[in-house]
XYZ file of N, CA and C in Angstrom:
804
model
N -28.900 4.528 3.721
C -27.703 4.306 2.904
C -26.640 5.320 3.272
N -25.400 4.879 3.379
C -24.312 5.787 3.698
C -24.099 6.769 2.556
N -23.938 8.032 2.873
C -23.775 9.064 1.870
C -22.410 9.698 2.005
N -21.854 10.088 0.883
C -20.612 10.847 0.918
C -20.885 12.227 1.473
N -19.877 12.871 2.071
C -20.059 14.229 2.545
C -20.008 15.216 1.405
N -19.358 16.323 1.609
C -19.433 17.476 0.732
C -19.191 17.178 -0.732
N -18.353 16.184 -1.074
C -17.906 16.034 -2.464
C -19.007 15.605 -3.408
N -20.053 14.915 -2.924
C -21.124 14.536 -3.830
C -22.048 15.717 -4.069
N -22.029 16.707 -3.167
C -22.937 17.823 -3.320
C -22.254 19.112 -3.743
N -20.996 19.058 -4.107
C -20.282 20.265 -4.503
C -20.848 20.838 -5.787
N -20.745 22.153 -5.902
C -21.240 22.795 -7.114
C -20.469 22.327 -8.336
N -19.202 22.112 -8.150
C -18.367 21.689 -9.278
C -18.734 20.291 -9.724
N -19.040 20.130 -11.020
C -19.348 18.809 -11.538
C -18.177 17.866 -11.416
N -16.961 18.419 -11.408
C -15.774 17.583 -11.298
C -15.757 16.817 -9.997
N -16.197 17.466 -8.917
C -16.182 16.790 -7.625
C -17.091 15.571 -7.643
N -18.217 15.674 -8.345
C -19.109 14.527 -8.464
C -18.433 13.400 -9.220
N -17.734 13.742 -10.304
C -17.038 12.723 -11.074
C -15.957 12.074 -10.232
N -15.270 12.889 -9.459
C -14.209 12.387 -8.601
C -14.759 11.400 -7.591
N -15.836 11.769 -6.940
C -16.419 10.888 -5.935
C -16.855 9.577 -6.554
N -17.445 9.647 -7.748
C -17.900 8.425 -8.401
C -16.742 7.535 -8.793
N -15.637 8.152 -9.223
C -14.513 7.368 -9.714
C -13.691 6.739 -8.619
N -13.501 7.463 -7.515
C -12.559 7.010 -6.503
C -13.223 6.530 -5.233
N -14.210 7.257 -4.737
C -14.741 6.958 -3.409
C -16.246 6.887 -3.370
N -16.863 6.531 -4.480
C -18.321 6.550 -4.537
C -18.949 5.557 -3.588
N -18.215 4.488 -3.274
C -18.809 3.511 -2.370
C -17.914 3.267 -1.168
N -17.180 4.318 -0.766
C -16.373 4.243 0.445
C -17.022 5.068 1.539
N -16.944 4.602 2.753
C -17.475 5.330 3.883
C -16.399 6.253 4.440
N -16.618 7.574 4.477
C -15.574 8.489 4.945
C -15.250 8.234 6.395
N -13.968 8.169 6.705
C -13.538 7.983 8.078
C -13.482 9.309 8.817
N -13.284 10.393 8.071
C -13.104 11.688 8.716
C -13.318 12.789 7.700
N -14.101 13.802 8.067
C -14.256 15.005 7.258
C -13.559 16.143 7.978
N -12.772 16.908 7.240
C -11.975 17.948 7.870
C -12.087 19.249 7.107
N -12.085 20.375 7.834
C -11.846 21.675 7.225
C -10.359 21.926 7.327
N -9.736 22.254 6.226
C -8.281 22.322 6.197
C -7.827 23.603 5.527
N -6.616 24.039 5.806
C -6.046 25.148 5.043
C -5.748 24.688 3.633
N -5.628 25.635 2.723
C -5.315 25.276 1.345
C -3.971 24.561 1.315
N -3.931 23.332 0.780
C -2.664 22.584 0.793
C -1.580 23.311 0.009
N -0.368 23.240 0.522
C 0.768 23.791 -0.190
C 1.118 22.880 -1.357
N 1.674 23.430 -2.429
C 2.094 22.580 -3.550
C 3.073 21.518 -3.088
N 2.977 20.343 -3.699
C 3.905 19.269 -3.360
C 5.330 19.698 -3.685
N 6.300 19.319 -2.846
C 7.690 19.749 -3.075
C 8.268 19.134 -4.333
N 9.043 19.940 -5.048
C 9.729 19.426 -6.222
C 10.973 18.654 -5.801
N 11.315 17.681 -6.598
C 12.540 16.937 -6.331
C 13.738 17.814 -6.661
N 14.836 17.580 -5.938
C 16.050 18.347 -6.212
C 16.588 18.061 -7.603
N 16.485 16.821 -7.979
C 16.948 16.436 -9.315
C 15.739 16.063 -10.132
N 15.199 16.996 -10.914
C 13.970 16.739 -11.658
C 14.152 15.683 -12.724
N 15.375 15.357 -13.033
C 15.587 14.298 -14.015
C 15.465 12.921 -13.414
N 15.438 12.849 -12.063
C 15.367 11.560 -11.400
C 13.997 11.318 -10.801
N 13.404 12.368 -10.205
C 12.119 12.210 -9.548
C 11.092 13.138 -10.163
N 9.840 12.677 -10.128
C 8.748 13.464 -10.661
C 7.933 14.037 -9.526
N 7.551 15.289 -9.627
C 6.638 15.882 -8.661
C 5.403 16.359 -9.400
N 4.371 16.738 -8.635
C 3.107 17.125 -9.251
C 3.239 18.383 -10.099
N 4.281 19.174 -9.867
C 4.428 20.407 -10.626
C 5.280 20.247 -11.880
N 5.821 19.060 -12.095
C 6.662 18.835 -13.266
C 5.787 18.499 -14.456
N 5.281 19.506 -15.157
C 4.391 19.303 -16.286
C 5.227 19.051 -17.537
N 5.793 17.868 -17.631
C 6.628 17.506 -18.768
C 6.113 16.203 -19.322
N 6.460 15.865 -20.564
C 6.026 14.580 -21.099
C 6.438 13.443 -20.191
N 5.553 12.469 -20.010
C 5.771 11.421 -19.044
C 6.381 10.166 -19.661
N 6.735 10.225 -20.912
C 7.334 9.068 -21.553
C 8.648 9.469 -22.176
N 9.474 8.477 -22.424
C 10.761 8.754 -23.046
C 10.619 8.954 -24.538
N 9.499 8.499 -25.111
C 9.251 8.676 -26.526
C 8.349 9.873 -26.776
N 7.633 9.833 -27.910
C 6.746 10.927 -28.261
C 5.548 10.961 -27.322
N 5.136 12.185 -26.954
C 3.973 12.345 -26.099
C 2.715 11.988 -26.870
N 1.862 11.215 -26.244
C 0.628 10.790 -26.891
C -0.457 11.836 -26.718
N -1.403 11.852 -27.659
C -2.571 12.699 -27.512
C -3.573 11.992 -26.611
N -4.419 12.746 -25.921
C -5.398 12.118 -25.028
C -6.287 11.134 -25.786
N -6.497 9.948 -25.237
C -7.338 8.961 -25.909
C -8.811 9.267 -25.710
N -9.646 8.646 -26.513
C -11.088 8.694 -26.302
C -11.472 7.473 -25.479
N -11.871 7.658 -24.222
C -12.228 6.506 -23.395
C -13.351 5.691 -24.022
N -13.278 4.381 -23.846
C -14.320 3.484 -24.335
C -15.405 3.415 -23.267
N -16.575 3.942 -23.565
C -17.658 3.993 -22.588
C -18.452 2.687 -22.650
N -18.534 1.953 -21.536
C -19.251 0.673 -21.543
C -20.736 0.871 -21.839
N -21.346 -0.153 -22.388
C -22.787 -0.155 -22.623
C -23.501 -0.137 -21.281
N -24.307 0.888 -21.010
C -24.968 0.961 -19.698
C -25.950 -0.176 -19.448
N -26.347 -0.864 -20.514
C -27.290 -1.975 -20.367
C -26.608 -3.335 -20.296
N -25.276 -3.309 -20.153
C -24.558 -4.574 -20.109
C -24.974 -5.389 -18.883
N -24.880 -6.682 -19.015
C -25.247 -7.573 -17.919
C -23.999 -8.295 -17.439
N -23.602 -8.030 -16.211
C -22.424 -8.676 -15.628
C -22.885 -9.861 -14.799
N -22.409 -11.063 -15.090
C -22.899 -12.245 -14.385
C -22.423 -12.324 -12.949
N -23.035 -13.180 -12.197
C -22.558 -13.483 -10.850
C -21.225 -14.201 -10.957
N -20.558 -14.378 -9.834
C -19.234 -14.990 -9.845
C -19.291 -16.416 -10.390
N -18.706 -16.599 -11.560
C -18.680 -17.929 -12.187
C -17.238 -18.279 -12.539
N -16.291 -17.794 -11.733
C -14.884 -17.958 -12.078
C -14.497 -19.426 -12.222
N -15.152 -20.299 -11.462
C -14.805 -21.718 -11.531
C -15.081 -22.303 -12.907
N -15.947 -21.647 -13.675
C -16.303 -22.171 -14.995
C -15.544 -21.480 -16.122
N -14.626 -20.571 -15.792
C -13.873 -19.880 -16.829
C -13.054 -20.893 -17.635
N -12.998 -20.678 -18.931
C -12.253 -21.606 -19.777
C -10.760 -21.271 -19.728
N -9.974 -22.067 -20.429
C -8.517 -21.923 -20.386
C -8.069 -20.565 -20.910
N -8.748 -20.064 -21.951
C -8.368 -18.771 -22.505
C -8.618 -17.648 -21.520
N -9.749 -17.678 -20.825
C -10.043 -16.654 -19.833
C -9.024 -16.680 -18.704
N -8.668 -17.869 -18.271
C -7.696 -17.990 -17.199
C -6.321 -17.493 -17.648
N -5.972 -17.747 -18.901
C -4.689 -17.277 -19.419
C -4.663 -15.750 -19.490
N -5.783 -15.149 -19.910
C -5.847 -13.694 -19.978
C -5.766 -13.080 -18.583
N -6.468 -13.689 -17.620
C -6.418 -13.194 -16.242
C -5.006 -13.286 -15.688
N -4.301 -14.372 -16.003
C -2.928 -14.545 -15.541
C -2.009 -13.494 -16.151
N -2.253 -13.161 -17.415
C -1.430 -12.148 -18.087
C -1.623 -10.781 -17.441
N -2.875 -10.424 -17.161
C -3.157 -9.140 -16.519
C -2.563 -9.101 -15.111
N -2.681 -10.216 -14.389
C -2.129 -10.288 -13.031
C -0.625 -10.070 -13.045
N 0.049 -10.718 -13.984
C 1.505 -10.599 -14.079
C 1.917 -9.172 -14.385
N 1.191 -8.524 -15.298
C 1.515 -7.148 -15.673
C 1.317 -6.198 -14.500
N 0.155 -6.275 -13.848
C -0.128 -5.362 -12.742
C 0.829 -5.590 -11.575
N 1.195 -6.847 -11.328
C 2.111 -7.149 -10.232
C 3.526 -6.661 -10.535
N 3.877 -6.580 -11.811
C 5.229 -6.160 -12.186
C 5.444 -4.664 -12.000
N 4.367 -3.902 -11.963
C 4.484 -2.453 -11.821
C 4.812 -2.080 -10.384
N 5.832 -1.292 -10.190
C 6.148 -0.747 -8.876
C 5.889 0.758 -8.833
N 6.195 1.441 -9.922
C 5.846 2.851 -10.069
C 5.216 3.042 -11.438
N 4.351 4.041 -11.529
C 3.725 4.360 -12.810
C 3.285 5.815 -12.772
N 3.693 6.572 -13.786
C 3.246 7.959 -13.921
C 2.654 8.133 -15.305
N 1.784 9.104 -15.446
C 1.156 9.334 -16.734
C 0.076 10.390 -16.653
N -0.699 10.471 -17.704
C -1.823 11.398 -17.791
C -3.121 10.605 -17.839
N -4.229 11.289 -17.539
C -5.516 10.605 -17.604
C -6.594 11.524 -18.153
N -7.613 10.893 -18.726
C -8.842 11.567 -19.143
C -9.983 10.873 -18.413
N -10.821 11.656 -17.745
C -11.923 11.086 -16.973
C -13.254 11.511 -17.572
N -14.149 10.545 -17.759
C -15.487 10.818 -18.266
C -16.489 10.397 -17.203
N -17.307 11.341 -16.771
C -18.270 11.068 -15.714
C -19.593 10.565 -16.241
N -20.510 10.242 -15.350
C -21.824 9.717 -15.742
C -22.600 10.661 -16.652
N -22.341 11.967 -16.537
C -23.057 12.940 -17.366
C -22.325 13.263 -18.659
N -21.211 12.559 -18.918
C -20.444 12.794 -20.140
C -19.396 13.880 -20.021
N -19.324 14.554 -18.877
C -18.322 15.601 -18.691
C -16.921 15.002 -18.656
N -15.965 15.743 -19.199
C -14.581 15.270 -19.257
C -13.649 16.204 -18.503
N -12.637 15.608 -17.905
C -11.562 16.381 -17.295
C -10.270 15.604 -17.454
N -9.132 16.288 -17.300
C -7.834 15.660 -17.500
C -6.916 15.966 -16.330
N -5.792 15.270 -16.297
C -4.810 15.533 -15.262
C -3.645 14.572 -15.324
N -2.847 14.570 -14.263
C -1.677 13.708 -14.136
C -1.874 12.773 -12.954
N -1.237 11.603 -13.026
C -1.291 10.697 -11.881
C 0.084 10.098 -11.632
N 0.285 9.675 -10.369
C 1.548 9.106 -9.910
C 1.216 7.923 -9.001
N 1.800 6.781 -9.268
C 1.557 5.580 -8.468
C 2.888 5.044 -7.957
N 2.898 4.666 -6.702
C 4.028 3.939 -6.122
C 3.448 2.837 -5.248
N 3.748 1.615 -5.605
C 3.220 0.488 -4.849
C 4.100 0.162 -3.647
N 3.464 -0.387 -2.609
C 2.035 -0.656 -2.496
C 1.268 0.522 -1.904
N 0.102 0.777 -2.453
C -0.880 1.629 -1.803
C -0.771 3.122 -1.948
N 0.151 3.635 -2.788
C 0.327 5.081 -2.852
C -0.031 5.600 -4.245
N -0.799 6.682 -4.263
C -1.204 7.270 -5.536
C -1.505 8.749 -5.335
N -1.357 9.516 -6.387
C -1.760 10.921 -6.385
C -2.362 11.242 -7.748
N -3.558 11.818 -7.730
C -4.206 12.326 -8.931
C -4.273 13.840 -8.825
N -3.695 14.528 -9.811
C -3.746 15.983 -9.883
C -4.599 16.365 -11.085
N -5.727 17.020 -10.835
C -6.607 17.440 -11.921
C -6.159 18.785 -12.467
N -6.214 18.929 -13.791
C -5.793 20.178 -14.424
C -6.699 21.332 -13.998
N -6.129 22.549 -14.001
C -6.910 23.759 -13.745
C -8.052 23.854 -14.761
N -9.194 24.375 -14.343
C -9.437 25.090 -13.084
C -9.920 24.198 -11.935
N -9.825 22.907 -12.072
C -10.282 22.031 -10.997
C -9.431 22.212 -9.742
N -10.060 22.266 -8.570
C -9.322 22.388 -7.319
C -9.058 21.048 -6.641
N -9.348 19.946 -7.341
C -9.355 18.621 -6.713
C -8.002 17.926 -6.823
N -7.623 17.238 -5.759
C -6.476 16.327 -5.766
C -6.833 15.128 -4.900
N -6.311 13.968 -5.267
C -6.524 12.735 -4.511
C -5.165 12.201 -4.113
N -5.011 11.846 -2.838
C -3.726 11.350 -2.336
C -3.976 10.110 -1.489
N -3.263 9.037 -1.767
C -3.291 7.841 -0.928
C -1.890 7.588 -0.417
N -1.768 7.348 0.890
C -0.450 7.187 1.508
C -0.125 5.749 1.875
N -0.957 4.810 1.440
C -0.733 3.404 1.747
C -1.812 2.822 2.628
N -2.478 3.665 3.426
C -3.563 3.177 4.273
C -4.797 4.069 4.204
N -4.599 5.359 3.995
C -5.713 6.296 3.900
C -5.710 6.975 2.541
N -6.899 7.449 2.147
C -7.040 8.188 0.905
C -7.710 9.524 1.217
N -7.092 10.617 0.769
C -7.615 11.958 1.012
C -8.130 12.552 -0.281
N -9.328 13.110 -0.232
C -9.900 13.852 -1.352
C -9.883 15.322 -0.954
N -9.039 16.091 -1.613
C -8.838 17.493 -1.251
C -9.532 18.420 -2.240
N -10.057 19.512 -1.712
C -10.610 20.580 -2.531
C -9.943 21.879 -2.076
N -9.018 22.387 -2.880
C -8.274 23.579 -2.504
C -9.173 24.815 -2.428
N -10.180 24.869 -3.295
C -11.053 26.028 -3.333
C -11.891 26.133 -2.063
N -12.441 25.012 -1.617
C -13.271 25.014 -0.422
C -12.464 24.782 0.847
N -11.165 24.484 0.679
C -10.293 24.205 1.829
C -10.864 23.078 2.679
N -11.245 21.989 2.008
C -11.770 20.813 2.710
C -10.973 19.581 2.313
N -11.056 18.597 3.164
C -10.392 17.318 2.904
C -11.219 16.212 3.551
N -11.567 15.194 2.776
C -12.274 14.025 3.295
C -11.330 12.837 3.273
N -11.336 12.067 4.356
C -10.429 10.938 4.503
C -11.220 9.637 4.438
N -10.733 8.688 3.621
C -11.355 7.379 3.459
C -10.323 6.290 3.730
N -10.745 5.162 4.275
C -9.835 4.011 4.329
C -9.555 3.542 2.897
N -8.298 3.380 2.569
C -7.950 2.931 1.225
C -8.582 1.583 0.911
N -8.761 0.761 1.941
C -9.322 -0.577 1.739
C -10.756 -0.542 1.248
N -11.432 0.615 1.363
C -12.815 0.721 0.933
C -12.967 1.383 -0.427
N -11.878 1.574 -1.137
C -11.941 2.194 -2.456
C -11.463 1.212 -3.515
N -11.918 1.369 -4.750
C -11.501 0.447 -5.817
C -10.023 0.554 -6.159
N -9.363 1.623 -5.721
C -7.951 1.786 -6.037
C -7.082 0.668 -5.476
N -7.551 0.012 -4.421
C -6.702 -1.012 -3.801
C -6.380 -2.141 -4.770
N -7.251 -2.392 -5.744
C -6.973 -3.448 -6.718
C -5.796 -3.075 -7.604
N -5.645 -1.796 -7.889
C -4.527 -1.341 -8.718
C -3.245 -1.163 -7.919
N -3.385 -0.878 -6.626
C -2.231 -0.492 -5.821
C -1.653 -1.625 -5.000
N -2.255 -2.817 -5.072
C -1.714 -3.954 -4.331
C -0.353 -4.340 -4.879
N 0.532 -4.772 -3.990
C 1.883 -5.139 -4.403
C 1.852 -6.354 -5.317
N 1.061 -7.340 -4.946
C 0.908 -8.548 -5.751
C -0.564 -8.750 -6.068
N -0.871 -9.025 -7.316
C -2.245 -9.211 -7.765
C -2.366 -10.573 -8.439
N -3.313 -11.367 -7.992
C -3.572 -12.669 -8.595
C -5.065 -12.792 -8.850
N -5.483 -12.410 -10.048
C -6.902 -12.436 -10.379
C -7.464 -13.845 -10.392
N -6.592 -14.824 -10.603
C -7.056 -16.212 -10.624
C -7.539 -16.664 -9.253
N -7.051 -16.005 -8.197
C -7.442 -16.380 -6.847
C -8.393 -15.369 -6.199
N -8.693 -14.300 -6.918
C -9.550 -13.255 -6.367
C -11.011 -13.647 -6.579
N -11.698 -13.898 -5.484
C -13.084 -14.356 -5.587
C -14.039 -13.244 -6.023
N -13.545 -11.988 -6.086
C -14.390 -10.892 -6.548
C -14.393 -10.742 -8.068
N -13.535 -11.481 -8.762
C -13.505 -11.427 -10.221
C -14.725 -12.177 -10.754
N -15.540 -11.479 -11.562
C -16.764 -12.102 -12.071
C -16.752 -12.286 -13.578
N -15.830 -11.652 -14.273
C -15.839 -11.790 -15.726
C -14.482 -11.428 -16.307
N -14.055 -12.176 -17.311
C -12.843 -11.885 -18.080
C -13.186 -12.080 -19.549
N -13.004 -11.037 -20.352
C -13.271 -11.128 -21.785
C -12.095 -10.528 -22.546
N -11.994 -10.878 -23.814
C -10.931 -10.343 -24.661
C -11.423 -10.237 -26.093
N -11.004 -9.173 -26.768
C -11.229 -9.045 -28.201
C -9.897 -8.710 -28.841
N -9.904 -8.130 -30.021
C -8.653 -7.821 -30.705
C -7.919 -6.626 -30.097
N -8.589 -5.871 -29.240
C -8.005 -4.637 -28.722
C -7.744 -4.694 -27.220
N -8.706 -5.210 -26.436
C -8.610 -5.149 -24.986
C -8.848 -6.503 -24.311
N -8.170 -6.679 -23.172
C -8.543 -7.693 -22.190
C -9.283 -6.945 -21.084
N -10.508 -7.369 -20.796
C -11.324 -6.682 -19.790
C -11.571 -7.608 -18.616
N -11.309 -7.110 -17.411
C -11.514 -7.874 -16.180
C -12.493 -7.101 -15.307
N -13.582 -7.748 -14.918
C -14.584 -7.106 -14.076
C -14.520 -7.667 -12.664
N -14.403 -6.768 -11.703
C -14.322 -7.117 -10.282
C -15.558 -6.542 -9.597
N -16.245 -7.377 -8.855
C -17.487 -6.959 -8.198
C -17.334 -7.056 -6.692
N -17.877 -6.052 -6.008
C -17.810 -6.058 -4.555
C -19.163 -5.688 -3.972
N -19.606 -6.452 -2.993
C -20.888 -6.200 -2.337
C -20.645 -5.770 -0.898
N -21.257 -4.638 -0.531
C -21.192 -4.149 0.845
C -22.611 -3.976 1.354
N -22.850 -4.474 2.552
C -24.205 -4.554 3.081
C -24.908 -3.196 3.140
N -24.205 -2.169 3.600
C -24.842 -0.877 3.796
C -24.894 -0.030 2.538
N -24.019 -0.320 1.587
C -23.863 0.567 0.440
C -24.406 -0.045 -0.843
N -24.224 -1.341 -1.028
C -24.695 -1.992 -2.233
C -23.550 -2.594 -3.030
N -23.838 -2.933 -4.272
C -22.873 -3.601 -5.140
C -22.191 -2.594 -6.061
N -20.875 -2.645 -6.112
C -20.096 -1.800 -7.000
C -19.196 -2.676 -7.858
N -18.760 -2.123 -8.987
C -17.920 -2.894 -9.911
C -16.763 -2.045 -10.413
N -15.681 -2.721 -10.696
C -14.511 -2.104 -11.310
C -14.137 -2.944 -12.524
N -14.102 -2.320 -13.700
C -13.701 -3.023 -14.918
C -12.367 -2.463 -15.399
N -11.338 -3.292 -15.375
C -10.017 -2.917 -15.858
C -9.866 -3.350 -17.312
N -9.239 -2.500 -18.116
C -9.008 -2.842 -19.522
C -7.527 -2.677 -19.830
N -6.933 -3.746 -20.353
C -5.513 -3.789 -20.695
C -5.390 -4.052 -22.193
N -4.453 -3.370 -22.854
C -4.275 -3.545 -24.292
C -3.764 -4.929 -24.642
N -4.350 -5.530 -25.656
C -3.933 -6.866 -26.086
C -2.531 -6.821 -26.688
N -2.241 -5.807 -27.496
C -0.973 -5.761 -28.222
C 0.215 -5.394 -27.337
N 0.056 -4.350 -26.506
C 1.192 -3.905 -25.703
C 1.118 -4.351 -24.251
N -0.015 -4.931 -23.833
C -0.147 -5.434 -22.464
C -0.184 -4.366 -21.401
N -0.433 -3.105 -21.771
C -0.442 -2.003 -20.811
C -1.857 -1.623 -20.398
N -1.961 -1.088 -19.182
C -3.234 -0.598 -18.683
C -3.730 0.533 -19.573
N -4.991 0.454 -19.977
C -5.580 1.467 -20.845
C -6.634 2.306 -20.135
N -7.484 1.657 -19.354
C -8.518 2.410 -18.665
C -9.192 1.543 -17.613
N -9.988 2.188 -16.766
C -10.862 1.459 -15.857
C -12.185 2.195 -15.755
N -13.228 1.436 -15.450
C -14.557 2.005 -15.252
C -15.072 1.575 -13.890
N -15.490 2.551 -13.094
C -16.099 2.285 -11.803
C -17.606 2.456 -11.942
N -18.357 1.446 -11.520
C -19.809 1.512 -11.492
C -20.250 1.579 -10.038
N -20.894 2.678 -9.666
C -21.286 2.834 -8.272
C -22.569 2.053 -7.988
N -22.975 1.945 -6.725
C -24.151 1.137 -6.383
C -25.443 1.615 -7.038
N -25.480 2.874 -7.496
C -26.658 3.374 -8.197
C -26.632 3.052 -9.688
N -25.525 2.436 -10.147
C -25.422 2.049 -11.551
C -24.771 3.084 -12.447
N -24.212 4.151 -11.866
C -23.568 5.185 -12.670
C -22.102 4.845 -12.924
N -21.670 5.026 -14.193
C -20.305 4.707 -14.604
C -19.435 5.956 -14.662
N -18.206 5.832 -14.196
C -17.163 6.826 -14.414
C -15.954 6.107 -14.994
N -15.488 6.568 -16.145
C -14.395 5.911 -16.852
C -13.156 6.790 -16.854
N -12.003 6.184 -16.562
C -10.721 6.882 -16.556
C -9.789 6.176 -17.539
N -9.380 6.876 -18.594
C -8.425 6.347 -19.565
C -7.060 6.955 -19.283
N -6.000 6.137 -19.339
C -4.657 6.611 -19.018
C -3.760 6.507 -20.248
N -2.751 7.388 -20.318
C -1.855 7.420 -21.473
C -0.546 8.085 -21.068
N 0.413 8.102 -21.992
C 1.765 8.599 -21.690
C 2.337 7.903 -20.461
N 2.183 6.600 -20.399
C 2.597 5.854 -19.214
C 4.103 5.654 -19.189
N 4.670 5.757 -17.987
C 6.094 5.508 -17.796
C 6.266 4.794 -16.456
N 6.800 3.598 -16.504
C 7.001 2.809 -15.281
C 8.449 2.818 -14.813
N 9.284 3.668 -15.423
C 10.707 3.673 -15.083
C 11.120 4.850 -14.205
N 10.272 5.868 -14.080
C 10.644 7.060 -13.325
C 10.470 6.848 -11.828
N 11.390 7.420 -11.062
C 11.261 7.429 -9.614
C 10.393 8.617 -9.223
N 9.484 8.387 -8.293
C 8.509 9.402 -7.929
C 8.867 10.009 -6.583
N 8.687 11.308 -6.457
C 8.959 12.022 -5.217
C 8.060 11.474 -4.105
N 8.627 10.911 -3.025
C 7.803 10.367 -1.935
C 6.897 11.410 -1.287
N 7.278 12.686 -1.372
C 6.465 13.737 -0.785
C 5.099 13.888 -1.424
N 4.940 13.365 -2.634
C 3.650 13.460 -3.310
C 2.560 12.690 -2.573
N 2.950 11.686 -1.782
C 1.970 10.786 -1.191
C 1.751 11.036 0.300
N 2.231 12.158 0.798
C 2.078 12.446 2.217
C 0.770 13.187 2.466
N -0.003 12.690 3.428
C -1.233 13.342 3.859
C -0.955 14.011 5.195
N -1.169 15.310 5.270
C -0.898 16.052 6.499
C -2.144 16.018 7.382
N -2.124 15.152 8.396
C -3.242 15.058 9.327
C -3.076 16.022 10.508
N -1.845 16.303 10.882
C -1.586 16.981 12.155
C -2.091 18.422 12.180
N -2.036 19.121 11.055
C -2.410 20.534 11.041
C -3.855 20.771 10.628
N -4.598 19.686 10.409
C -5.969 19.835 9.958
C -6.906 19.670 11.153
N -7.771 20.639 11.330
C -8.664 20.646 12.478
C -10.025 20.111 12.082
N -10.496 19.110 12.803
C -11.827 18.569 12.542
C -12.870 19.454 13.216
N -13.850 19.945 12.482
C -14.847 20.834 13.094
C -15.677 20.103 14.139
N -16.087 20.840 15.167
C -16.904 20.243 16.228
C -18.277 19.901 15.692
N -18.838 18.793 16.157
C -20.167 18.380 15.729
C -21.246 19.253 16.385
């Protein structure tokens, strides 16, 4: 079975949560020893663009308190792909989620992450479609995740390491696609709704790694993304709840740049 490099074995529990949430079932394209990354550049006009160092409320209204992520039942049974049998209500809910996700071009906010062991961490995230994202974990975590549209880098400032993954092999691609149509996505295996959430489960099977799942949850009342849960091939869940969302801010393009040129790959 393909194994992740350093990040699954790091002493920091956060690195394990990170790997499970973002790249637990991605095959690393490149492992690098790197210098400690410099802080992302601030925008000249902080009122127009957001950078990773702008620790300010991310909404135009009142700042929200961190939510309590909804942890899925570990004994839940997700069916095989039966999308052809979905009823009209399920199809309508899937269409609503597709329309919402496709309408987003930028999104900034805060997140709370709960790992398989119940550990929690927080941070900020920045999304620019298609394919670009940055997750900054709050201190004392040394972790940052950067996707530039084709590659995804998992950085550890403390260890001065960086692992590179193809973005196409991570669950983030479902969130970062320019256009999303769940009604036509053959990986969608379940759509449910209650009074609070619309939940969409996406399943992916890879021959060498196994089956992984991504469950997206969108609020019924406001139609906004609330959280997602990644289930790795070993059956471990990592849940990320998001809040203080703002889709109107322009994001500093420098946040999504991965510096490959100055990073030296160690000799085998």
